[in-house]
Short mmCIF file of N, CA and C in Angstrom, two decimals:
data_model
loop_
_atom_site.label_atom_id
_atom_site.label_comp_id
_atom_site.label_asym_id
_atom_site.label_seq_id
_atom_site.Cartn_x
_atom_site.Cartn_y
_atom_site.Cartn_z
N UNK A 281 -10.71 -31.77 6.53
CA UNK A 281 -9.46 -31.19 6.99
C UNK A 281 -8.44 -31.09 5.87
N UNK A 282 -8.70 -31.89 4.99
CA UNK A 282 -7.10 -31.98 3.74
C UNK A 282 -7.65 -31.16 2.90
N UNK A 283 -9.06 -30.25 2.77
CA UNK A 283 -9.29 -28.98 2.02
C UNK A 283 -9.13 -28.12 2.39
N UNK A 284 -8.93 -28.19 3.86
CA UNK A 284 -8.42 -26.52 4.63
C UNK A 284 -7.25 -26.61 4.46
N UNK A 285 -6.12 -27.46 4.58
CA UNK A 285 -4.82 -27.73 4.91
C UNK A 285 -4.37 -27.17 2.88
N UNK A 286 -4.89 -28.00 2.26
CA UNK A 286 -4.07 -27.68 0.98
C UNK A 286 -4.86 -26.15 0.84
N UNK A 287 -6.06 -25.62 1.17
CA UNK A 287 -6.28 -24.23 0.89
C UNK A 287 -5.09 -23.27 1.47
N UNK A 288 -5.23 -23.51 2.70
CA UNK A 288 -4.01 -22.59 3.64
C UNK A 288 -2.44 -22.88 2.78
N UNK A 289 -2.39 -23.66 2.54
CA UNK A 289 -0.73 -24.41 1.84
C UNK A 289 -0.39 -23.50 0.91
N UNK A 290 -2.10 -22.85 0.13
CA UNK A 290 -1.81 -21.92 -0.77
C UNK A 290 -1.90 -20.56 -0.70
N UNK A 291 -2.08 -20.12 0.27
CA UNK A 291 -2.10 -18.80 0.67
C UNK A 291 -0.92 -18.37 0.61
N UNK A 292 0.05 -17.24 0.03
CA UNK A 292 1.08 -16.64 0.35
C UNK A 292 0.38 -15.15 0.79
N UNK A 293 1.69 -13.96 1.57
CA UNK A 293 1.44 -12.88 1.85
C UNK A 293 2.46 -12.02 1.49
N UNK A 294 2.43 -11.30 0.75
CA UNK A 294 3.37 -9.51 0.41
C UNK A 294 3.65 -9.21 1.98
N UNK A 295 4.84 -8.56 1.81
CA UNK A 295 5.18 -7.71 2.92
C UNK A 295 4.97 -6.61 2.58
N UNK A 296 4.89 -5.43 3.47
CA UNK A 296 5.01 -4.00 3.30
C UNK A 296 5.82 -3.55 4.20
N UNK A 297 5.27 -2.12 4.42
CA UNK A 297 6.13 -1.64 5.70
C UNK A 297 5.47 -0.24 5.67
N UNK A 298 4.48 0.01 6.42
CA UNK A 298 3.35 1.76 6.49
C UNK A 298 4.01 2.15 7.51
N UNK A 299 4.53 3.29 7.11
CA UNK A 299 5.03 4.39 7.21
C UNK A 299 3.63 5.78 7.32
N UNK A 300 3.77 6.46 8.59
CA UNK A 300 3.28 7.75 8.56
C UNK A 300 3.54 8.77 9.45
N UNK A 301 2.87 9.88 8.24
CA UNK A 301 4.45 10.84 8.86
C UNK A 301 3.04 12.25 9.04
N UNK A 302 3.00 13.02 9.95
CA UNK A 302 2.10 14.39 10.02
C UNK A 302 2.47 15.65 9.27
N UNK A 303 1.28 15.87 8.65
CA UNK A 303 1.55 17.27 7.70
C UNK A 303 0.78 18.20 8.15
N UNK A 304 0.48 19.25 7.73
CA UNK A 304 0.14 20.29 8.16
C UNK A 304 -1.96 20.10 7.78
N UNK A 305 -2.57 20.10 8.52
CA UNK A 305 -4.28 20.08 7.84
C UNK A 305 -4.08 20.73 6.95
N UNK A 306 -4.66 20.34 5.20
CA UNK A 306 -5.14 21.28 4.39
C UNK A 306 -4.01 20.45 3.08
N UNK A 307 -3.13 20.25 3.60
CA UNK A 307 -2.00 19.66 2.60
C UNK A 307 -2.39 19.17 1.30
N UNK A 308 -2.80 18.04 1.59
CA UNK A 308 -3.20 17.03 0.42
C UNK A 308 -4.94 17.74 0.58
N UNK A 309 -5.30 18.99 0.28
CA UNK A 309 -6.60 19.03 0.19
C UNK A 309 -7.10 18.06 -1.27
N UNK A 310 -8.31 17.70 -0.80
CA UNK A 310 -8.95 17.02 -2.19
C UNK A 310 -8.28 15.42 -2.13
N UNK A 311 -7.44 15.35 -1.53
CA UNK A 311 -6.98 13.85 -2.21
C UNK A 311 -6.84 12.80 -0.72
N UNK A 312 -7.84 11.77 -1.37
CA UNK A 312 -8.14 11.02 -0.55
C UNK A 312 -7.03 9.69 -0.44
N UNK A 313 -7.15 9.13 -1.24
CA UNK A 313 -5.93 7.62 -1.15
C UNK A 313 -5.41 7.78 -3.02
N UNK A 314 -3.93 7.65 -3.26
CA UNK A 314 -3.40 7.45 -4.54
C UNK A 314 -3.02 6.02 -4.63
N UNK A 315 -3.06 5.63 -5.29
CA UNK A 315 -2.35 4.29 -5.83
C UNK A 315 -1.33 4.55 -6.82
N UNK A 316 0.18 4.32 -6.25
CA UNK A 316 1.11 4.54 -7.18
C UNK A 316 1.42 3.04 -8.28
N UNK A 317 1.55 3.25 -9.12
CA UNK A 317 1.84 2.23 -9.86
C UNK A 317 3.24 1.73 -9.98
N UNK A 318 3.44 0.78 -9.93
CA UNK A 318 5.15 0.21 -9.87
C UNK A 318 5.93 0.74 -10.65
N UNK A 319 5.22 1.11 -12.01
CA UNK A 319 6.25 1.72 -13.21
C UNK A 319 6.43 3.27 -12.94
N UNK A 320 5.07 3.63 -12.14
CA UNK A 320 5.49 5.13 -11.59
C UNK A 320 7.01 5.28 -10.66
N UNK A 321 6.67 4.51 -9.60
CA UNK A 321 7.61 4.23 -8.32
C UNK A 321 7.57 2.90 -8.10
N UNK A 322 8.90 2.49 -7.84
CA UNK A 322 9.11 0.93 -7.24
C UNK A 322 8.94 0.97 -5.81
N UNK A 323 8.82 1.95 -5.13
CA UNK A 323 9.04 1.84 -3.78
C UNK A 323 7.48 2.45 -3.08
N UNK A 324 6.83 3.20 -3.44
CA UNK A 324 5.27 3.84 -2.36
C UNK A 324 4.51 2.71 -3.61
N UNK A 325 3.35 2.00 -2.95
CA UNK A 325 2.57 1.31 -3.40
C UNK A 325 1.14 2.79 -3.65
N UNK A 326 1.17 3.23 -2.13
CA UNK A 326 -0.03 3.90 -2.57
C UNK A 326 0.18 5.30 -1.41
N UNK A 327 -0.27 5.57 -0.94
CA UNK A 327 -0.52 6.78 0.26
C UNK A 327 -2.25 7.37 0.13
N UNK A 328 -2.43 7.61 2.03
CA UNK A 328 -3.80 8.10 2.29
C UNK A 328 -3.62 9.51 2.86
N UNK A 329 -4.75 10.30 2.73
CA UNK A 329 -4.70 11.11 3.84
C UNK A 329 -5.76 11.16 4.82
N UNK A 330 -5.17 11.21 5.62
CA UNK A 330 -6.01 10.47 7.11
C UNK A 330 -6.99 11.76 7.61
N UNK A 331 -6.76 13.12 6.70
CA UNK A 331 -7.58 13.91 7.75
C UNK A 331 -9.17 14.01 7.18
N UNK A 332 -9.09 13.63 5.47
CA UNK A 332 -10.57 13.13 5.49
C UNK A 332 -11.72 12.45 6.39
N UNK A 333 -10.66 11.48 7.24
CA UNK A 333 -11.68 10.53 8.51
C UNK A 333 -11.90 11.03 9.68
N UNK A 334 -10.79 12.37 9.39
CA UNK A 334 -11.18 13.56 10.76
C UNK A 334 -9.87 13.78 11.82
N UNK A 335 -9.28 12.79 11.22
CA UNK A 335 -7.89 12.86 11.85
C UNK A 335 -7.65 14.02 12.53
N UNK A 336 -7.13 14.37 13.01
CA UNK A 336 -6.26 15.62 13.41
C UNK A 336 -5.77 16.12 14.79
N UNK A 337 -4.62 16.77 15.09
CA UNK A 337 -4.45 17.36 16.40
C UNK A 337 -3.18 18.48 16.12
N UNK A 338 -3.45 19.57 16.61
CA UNK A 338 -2.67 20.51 16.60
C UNK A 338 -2.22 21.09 15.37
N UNK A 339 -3.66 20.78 14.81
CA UNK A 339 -3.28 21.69 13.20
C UNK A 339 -2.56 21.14 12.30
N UNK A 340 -2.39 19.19 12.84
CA UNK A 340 -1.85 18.52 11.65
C UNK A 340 -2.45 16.88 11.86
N UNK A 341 -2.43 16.52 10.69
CA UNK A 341 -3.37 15.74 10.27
C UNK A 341 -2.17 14.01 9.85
N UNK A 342 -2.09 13.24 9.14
CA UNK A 342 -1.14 12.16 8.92
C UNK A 342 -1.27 11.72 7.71
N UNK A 343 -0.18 11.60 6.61
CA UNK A 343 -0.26 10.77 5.31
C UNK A 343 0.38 9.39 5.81
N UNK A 344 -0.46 8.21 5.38
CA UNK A 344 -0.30 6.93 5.55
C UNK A 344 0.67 6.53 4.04
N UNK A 345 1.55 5.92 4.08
CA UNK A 345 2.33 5.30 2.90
C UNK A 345 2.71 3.95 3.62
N UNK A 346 1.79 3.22 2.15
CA UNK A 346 2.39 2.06 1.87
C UNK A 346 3.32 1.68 0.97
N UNK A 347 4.06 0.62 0.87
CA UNK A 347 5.30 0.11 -0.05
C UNK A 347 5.35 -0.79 -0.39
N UNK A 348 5.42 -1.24 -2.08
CA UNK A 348 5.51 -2.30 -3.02
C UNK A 348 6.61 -3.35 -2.09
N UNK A 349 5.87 -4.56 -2.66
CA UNK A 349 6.58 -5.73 -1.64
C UNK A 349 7.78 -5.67 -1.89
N UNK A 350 8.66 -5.31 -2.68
CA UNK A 350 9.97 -5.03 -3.19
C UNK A 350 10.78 -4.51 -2.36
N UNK A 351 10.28 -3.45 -1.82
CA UNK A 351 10.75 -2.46 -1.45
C UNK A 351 11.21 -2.56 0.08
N UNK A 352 9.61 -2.65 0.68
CA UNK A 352 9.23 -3.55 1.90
C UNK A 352 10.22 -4.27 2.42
N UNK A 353 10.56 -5.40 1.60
CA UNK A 353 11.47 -6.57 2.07
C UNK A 353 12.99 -6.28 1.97
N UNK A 354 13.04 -4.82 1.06
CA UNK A 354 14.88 -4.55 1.36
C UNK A 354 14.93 -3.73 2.49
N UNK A 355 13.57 -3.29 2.37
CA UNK A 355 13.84 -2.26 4.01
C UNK A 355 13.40 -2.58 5.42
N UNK A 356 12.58 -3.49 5.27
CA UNK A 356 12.47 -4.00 6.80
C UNK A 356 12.94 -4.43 7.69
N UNK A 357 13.80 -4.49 7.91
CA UNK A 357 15.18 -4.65 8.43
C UNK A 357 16.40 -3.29 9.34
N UNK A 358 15.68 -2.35 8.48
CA UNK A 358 16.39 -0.81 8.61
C UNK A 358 16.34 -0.49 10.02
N UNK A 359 16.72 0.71 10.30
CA UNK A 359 16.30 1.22 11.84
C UNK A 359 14.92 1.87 11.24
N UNK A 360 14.30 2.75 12.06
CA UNK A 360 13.20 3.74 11.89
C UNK A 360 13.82 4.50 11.17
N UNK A 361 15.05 5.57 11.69
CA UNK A 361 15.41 6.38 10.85
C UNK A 361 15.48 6.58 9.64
N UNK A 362 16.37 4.85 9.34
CA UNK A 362 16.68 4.64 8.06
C UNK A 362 15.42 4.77 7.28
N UNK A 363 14.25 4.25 7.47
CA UNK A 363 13.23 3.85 6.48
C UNK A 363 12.41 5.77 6.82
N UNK A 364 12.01 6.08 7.46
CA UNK A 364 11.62 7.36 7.46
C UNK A 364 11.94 8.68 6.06
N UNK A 365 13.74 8.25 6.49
CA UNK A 365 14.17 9.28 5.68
C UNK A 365 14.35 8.67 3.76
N UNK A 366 14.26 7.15 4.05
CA UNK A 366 13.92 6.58 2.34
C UNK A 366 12.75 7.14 2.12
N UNK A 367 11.52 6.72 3.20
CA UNK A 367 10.69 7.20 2.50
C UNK A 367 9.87 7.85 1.77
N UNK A 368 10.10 9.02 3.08
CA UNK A 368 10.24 10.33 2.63
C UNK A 368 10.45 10.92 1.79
N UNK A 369 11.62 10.66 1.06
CA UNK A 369 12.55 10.70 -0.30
C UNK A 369 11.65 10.45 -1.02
N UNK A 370 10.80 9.12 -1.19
CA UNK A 370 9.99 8.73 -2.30
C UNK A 370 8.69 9.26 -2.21
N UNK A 371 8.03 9.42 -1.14
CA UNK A 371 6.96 10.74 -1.47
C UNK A 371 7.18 11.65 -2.16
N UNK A 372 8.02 12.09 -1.68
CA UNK A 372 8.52 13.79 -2.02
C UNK A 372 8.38 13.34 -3.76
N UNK A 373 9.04 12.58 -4.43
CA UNK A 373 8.65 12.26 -5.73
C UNK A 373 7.47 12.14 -6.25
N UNK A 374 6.33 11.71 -5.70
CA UNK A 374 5.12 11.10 -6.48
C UNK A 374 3.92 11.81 -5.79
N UNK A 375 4.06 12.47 -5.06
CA UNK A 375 2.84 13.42 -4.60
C UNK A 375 2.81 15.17 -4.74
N UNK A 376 2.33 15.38 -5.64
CA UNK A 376 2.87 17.20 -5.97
C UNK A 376 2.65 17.85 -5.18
N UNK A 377 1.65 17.91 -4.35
CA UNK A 377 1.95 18.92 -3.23
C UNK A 377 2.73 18.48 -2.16
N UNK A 378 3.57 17.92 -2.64
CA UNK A 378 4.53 17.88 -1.01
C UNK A 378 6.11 18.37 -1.65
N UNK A 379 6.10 17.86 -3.01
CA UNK A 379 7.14 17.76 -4.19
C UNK A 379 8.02 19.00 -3.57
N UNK A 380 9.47 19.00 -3.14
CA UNK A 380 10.33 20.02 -2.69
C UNK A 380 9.88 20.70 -1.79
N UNK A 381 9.32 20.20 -0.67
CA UNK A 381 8.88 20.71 0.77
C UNK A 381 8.99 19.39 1.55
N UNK A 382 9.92 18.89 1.91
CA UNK A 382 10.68 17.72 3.04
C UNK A 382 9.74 18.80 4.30
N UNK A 383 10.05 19.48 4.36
CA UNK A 383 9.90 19.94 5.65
C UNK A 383 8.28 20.30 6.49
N UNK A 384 7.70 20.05 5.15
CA UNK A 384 6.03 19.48 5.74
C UNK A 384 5.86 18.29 6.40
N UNK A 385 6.94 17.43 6.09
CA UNK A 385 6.45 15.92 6.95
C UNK A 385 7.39 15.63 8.18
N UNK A 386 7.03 15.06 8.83
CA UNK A 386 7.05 15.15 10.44
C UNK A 386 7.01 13.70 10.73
N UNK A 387 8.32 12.76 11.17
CA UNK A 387 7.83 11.44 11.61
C UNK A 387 6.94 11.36 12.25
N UNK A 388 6.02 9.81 12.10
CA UNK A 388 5.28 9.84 13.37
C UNK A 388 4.94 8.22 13.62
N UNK A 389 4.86 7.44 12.75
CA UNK A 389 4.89 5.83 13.24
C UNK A 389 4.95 5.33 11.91
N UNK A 390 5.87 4.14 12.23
CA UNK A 390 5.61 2.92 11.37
C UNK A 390 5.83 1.58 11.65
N UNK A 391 4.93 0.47 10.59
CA UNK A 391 4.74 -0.69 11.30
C UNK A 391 5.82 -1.54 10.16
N UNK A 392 6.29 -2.18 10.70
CA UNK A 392 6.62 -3.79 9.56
C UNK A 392 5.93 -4.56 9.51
N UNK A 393 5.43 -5.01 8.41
CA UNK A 393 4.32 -6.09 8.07
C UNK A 393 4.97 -7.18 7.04
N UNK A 394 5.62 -8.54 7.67
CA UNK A 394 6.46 -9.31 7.13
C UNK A 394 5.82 -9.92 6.36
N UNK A 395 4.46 -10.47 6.86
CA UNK A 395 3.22 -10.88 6.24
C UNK A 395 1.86 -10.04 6.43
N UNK A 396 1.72 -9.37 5.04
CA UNK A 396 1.00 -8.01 5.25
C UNK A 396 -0.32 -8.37 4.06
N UNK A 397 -0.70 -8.89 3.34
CA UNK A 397 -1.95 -9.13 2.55
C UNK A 397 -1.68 -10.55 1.58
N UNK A 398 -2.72 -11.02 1.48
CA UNK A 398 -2.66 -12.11 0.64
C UNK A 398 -1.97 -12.41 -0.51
N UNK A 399 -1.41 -13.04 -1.55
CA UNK A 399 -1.40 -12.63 -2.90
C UNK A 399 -2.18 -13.68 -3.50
N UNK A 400 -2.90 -13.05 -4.61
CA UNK A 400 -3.88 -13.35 -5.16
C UNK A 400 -3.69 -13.55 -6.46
N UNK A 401 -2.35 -14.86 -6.56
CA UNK A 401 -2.38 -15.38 -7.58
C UNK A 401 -3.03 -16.54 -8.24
N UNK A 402 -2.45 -16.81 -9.65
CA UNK A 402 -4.21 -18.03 -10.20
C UNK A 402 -4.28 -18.92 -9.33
N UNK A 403 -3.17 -19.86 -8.64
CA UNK A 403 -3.42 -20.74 -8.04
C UNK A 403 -3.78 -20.75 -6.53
N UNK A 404 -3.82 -19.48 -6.17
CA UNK A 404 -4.36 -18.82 -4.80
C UNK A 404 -5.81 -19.23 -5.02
N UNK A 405 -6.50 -18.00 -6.45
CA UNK A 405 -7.47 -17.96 -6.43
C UNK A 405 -8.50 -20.05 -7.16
N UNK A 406 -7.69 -20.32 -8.13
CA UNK A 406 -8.21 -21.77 -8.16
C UNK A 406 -8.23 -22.34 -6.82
N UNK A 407 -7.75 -22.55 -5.45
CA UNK A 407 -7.76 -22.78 -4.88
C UNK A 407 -8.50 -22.47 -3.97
N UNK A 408 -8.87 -21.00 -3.68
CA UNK A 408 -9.75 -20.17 -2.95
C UNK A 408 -11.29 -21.06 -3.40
N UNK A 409 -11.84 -20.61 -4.83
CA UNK A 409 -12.76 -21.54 -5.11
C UNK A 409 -13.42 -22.85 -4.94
N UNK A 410 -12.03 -23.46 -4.98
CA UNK A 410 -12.33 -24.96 -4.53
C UNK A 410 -12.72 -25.35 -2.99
N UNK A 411 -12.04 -24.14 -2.67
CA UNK A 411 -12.02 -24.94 -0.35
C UNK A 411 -13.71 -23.75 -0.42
N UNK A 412 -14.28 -22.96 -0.71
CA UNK A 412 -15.37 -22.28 -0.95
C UNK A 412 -16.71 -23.58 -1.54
N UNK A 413 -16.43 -24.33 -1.53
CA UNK A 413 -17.00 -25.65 -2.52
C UNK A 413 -17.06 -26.57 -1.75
N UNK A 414 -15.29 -26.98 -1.67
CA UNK A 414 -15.66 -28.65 -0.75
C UNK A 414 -14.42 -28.63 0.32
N UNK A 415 -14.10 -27.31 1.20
CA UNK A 415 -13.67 -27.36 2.12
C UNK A 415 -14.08 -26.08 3.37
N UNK A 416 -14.98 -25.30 3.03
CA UNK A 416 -15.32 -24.22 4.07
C UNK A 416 -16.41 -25.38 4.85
N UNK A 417 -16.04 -25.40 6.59
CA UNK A 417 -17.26 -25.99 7.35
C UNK A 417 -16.90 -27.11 7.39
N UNK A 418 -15.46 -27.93 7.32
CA UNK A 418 -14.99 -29.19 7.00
C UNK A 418 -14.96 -29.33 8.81
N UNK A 419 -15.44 -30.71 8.96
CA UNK A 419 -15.56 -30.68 10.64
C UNK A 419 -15.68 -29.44 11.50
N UNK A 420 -16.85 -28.95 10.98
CA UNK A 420 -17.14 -27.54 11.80
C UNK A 420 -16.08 -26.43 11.79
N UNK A 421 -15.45 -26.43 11.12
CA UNK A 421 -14.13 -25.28 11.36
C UNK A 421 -14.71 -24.30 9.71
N UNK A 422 -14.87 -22.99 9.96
CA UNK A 422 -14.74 -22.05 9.17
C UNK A 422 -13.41 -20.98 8.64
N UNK A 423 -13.99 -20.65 8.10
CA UNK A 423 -12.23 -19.88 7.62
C UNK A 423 -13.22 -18.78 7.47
N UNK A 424 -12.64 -17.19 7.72
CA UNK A 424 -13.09 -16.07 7.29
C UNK A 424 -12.16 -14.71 7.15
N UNK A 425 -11.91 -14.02 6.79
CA UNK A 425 -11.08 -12.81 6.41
C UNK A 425 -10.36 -12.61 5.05
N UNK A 426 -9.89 -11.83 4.78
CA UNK A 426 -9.18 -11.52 3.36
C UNK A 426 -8.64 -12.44 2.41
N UNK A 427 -8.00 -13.29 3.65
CA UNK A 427 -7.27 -14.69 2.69
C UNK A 427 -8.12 -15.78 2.59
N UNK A 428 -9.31 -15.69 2.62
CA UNK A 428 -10.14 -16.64 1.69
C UNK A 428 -10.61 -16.18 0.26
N UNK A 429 -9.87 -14.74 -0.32
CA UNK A 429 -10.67 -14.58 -1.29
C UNK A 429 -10.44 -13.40 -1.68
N UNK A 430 -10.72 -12.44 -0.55
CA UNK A 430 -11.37 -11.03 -1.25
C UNK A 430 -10.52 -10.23 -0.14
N UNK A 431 -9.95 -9.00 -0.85
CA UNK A 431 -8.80 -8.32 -0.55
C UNK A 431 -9.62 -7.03 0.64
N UNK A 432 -8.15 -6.41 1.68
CA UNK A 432 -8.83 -6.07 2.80
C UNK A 432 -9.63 -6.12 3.39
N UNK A 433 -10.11 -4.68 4.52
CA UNK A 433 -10.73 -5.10 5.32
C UNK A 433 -12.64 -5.10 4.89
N UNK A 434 -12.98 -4.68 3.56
CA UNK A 434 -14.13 -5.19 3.34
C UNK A 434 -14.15 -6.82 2.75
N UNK A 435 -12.96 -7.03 2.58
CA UNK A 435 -13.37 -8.49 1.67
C UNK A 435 -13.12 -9.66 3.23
N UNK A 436 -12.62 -8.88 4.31
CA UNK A 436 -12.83 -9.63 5.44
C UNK A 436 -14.24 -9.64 6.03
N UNK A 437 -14.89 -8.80 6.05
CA UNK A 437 -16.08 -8.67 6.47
C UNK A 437 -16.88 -9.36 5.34
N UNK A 438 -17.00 -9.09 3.80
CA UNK A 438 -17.48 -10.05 3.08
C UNK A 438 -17.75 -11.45 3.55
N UNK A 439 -16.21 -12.31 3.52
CA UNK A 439 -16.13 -13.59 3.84
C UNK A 439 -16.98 -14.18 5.21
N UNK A 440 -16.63 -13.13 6.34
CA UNK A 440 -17.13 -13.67 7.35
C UNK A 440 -19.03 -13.48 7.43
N UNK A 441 -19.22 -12.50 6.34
CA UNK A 441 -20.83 -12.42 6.58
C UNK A 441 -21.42 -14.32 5.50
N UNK A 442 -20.25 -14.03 4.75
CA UNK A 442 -20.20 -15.27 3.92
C UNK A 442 -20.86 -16.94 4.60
N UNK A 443 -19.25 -16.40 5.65
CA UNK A 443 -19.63 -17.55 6.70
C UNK A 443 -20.82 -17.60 7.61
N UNK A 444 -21.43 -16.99 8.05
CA UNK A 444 -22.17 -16.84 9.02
C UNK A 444 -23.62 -17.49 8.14
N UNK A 445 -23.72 -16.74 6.93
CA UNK A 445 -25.00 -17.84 6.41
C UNK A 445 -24.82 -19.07 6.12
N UNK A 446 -23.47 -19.66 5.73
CA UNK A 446 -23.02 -20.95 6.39
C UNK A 446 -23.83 -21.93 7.37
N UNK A 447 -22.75 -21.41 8.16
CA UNK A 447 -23.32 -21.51 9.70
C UNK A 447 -24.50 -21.13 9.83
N UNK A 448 -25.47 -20.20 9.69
CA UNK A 448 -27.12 -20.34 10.30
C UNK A 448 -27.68 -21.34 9.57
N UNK A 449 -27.07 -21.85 8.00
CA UNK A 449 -28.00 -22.89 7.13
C UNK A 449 -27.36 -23.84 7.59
N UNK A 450 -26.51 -24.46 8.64
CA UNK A 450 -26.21 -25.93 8.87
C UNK A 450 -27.19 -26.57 10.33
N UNK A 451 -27.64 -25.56 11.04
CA UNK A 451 -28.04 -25.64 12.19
C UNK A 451 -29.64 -25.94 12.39
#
């Protein structure tokens, strides 16, 4: 139990705040997910376009934007409006086909995520290692998803396939 407890002790999480807004099908042809870089923009972490997965209704499809924890945490707090029309603003900067056409994007949902992904700093990860060693399976209790280790939703499925041979080799 005092290897799960100091593992968890070390887990911290980034906030975000995804934002998405409907564009017209065809928009972002070709471009699947960007990763903006902080020195590009302090504020969009990355953006998807959702109609690759087939998305669509009525001839419009959804760009997903995410936001550097920075950003996240001055705006989560906002109304909808407020954060819509920031964000907006900062697309319109860092994606060229949308660049001076506001009027392609179309609110359509966003979430606040106060605690939104792990951070995966050294002492996260020295720590991750160690409860992987001599604290996963401590009085039968497993740990599995992102914050043991390995980032989204494949490094959740990782962990838990992780666990599961665990668990079939203790039995």
């Amino acid at each position: 139990r005092d290897n799960q407890k100091r593992f968890l002790d070390s887990v911290e999480y980034a906030a975000t705040v995804n934002v998405s807004f409907k564009i017209p099908i065809g928009t972002l042809k070709g471009i699947a997910c960007v990763a903006v870089p902080f020195c590009e923009n302090s504020v969009i972490s990355e953006y998807t376009n959702e109609e690759l997965k087939g998305i669509s209704s009525n001839g419009k499809t959804l760009v997903n934007v995410g936001l550097h924890e920075g950003a996240a945490r001055e705006i989560i707090g906002k109304s909808n409006e407020e954060i819509f029309s920031f964000v907006k603003g900062e697309l319109l900067k860092v994606c060229p086909p949308l660049k001076g056409n506001a009027s392609l994007l179309e609110n359509h949902d966003l979430e606040r995520w106060p605690a939104a992904m792990p951070k995966f700093s050294q002492r996260f990860v020295d720590e991750a290692i160690r409860f992987w060693q001599r604290g996963q399976g401590e009085n039968g209790v497993y740990l599995a998803g992102d914050m043991t280790g390995c980032p989204w939703v494949e490094g959740a499925i990782y962990s838990g396939k992780k666990v599961a041979k665990l668990i079939e080799g203790s039995i």
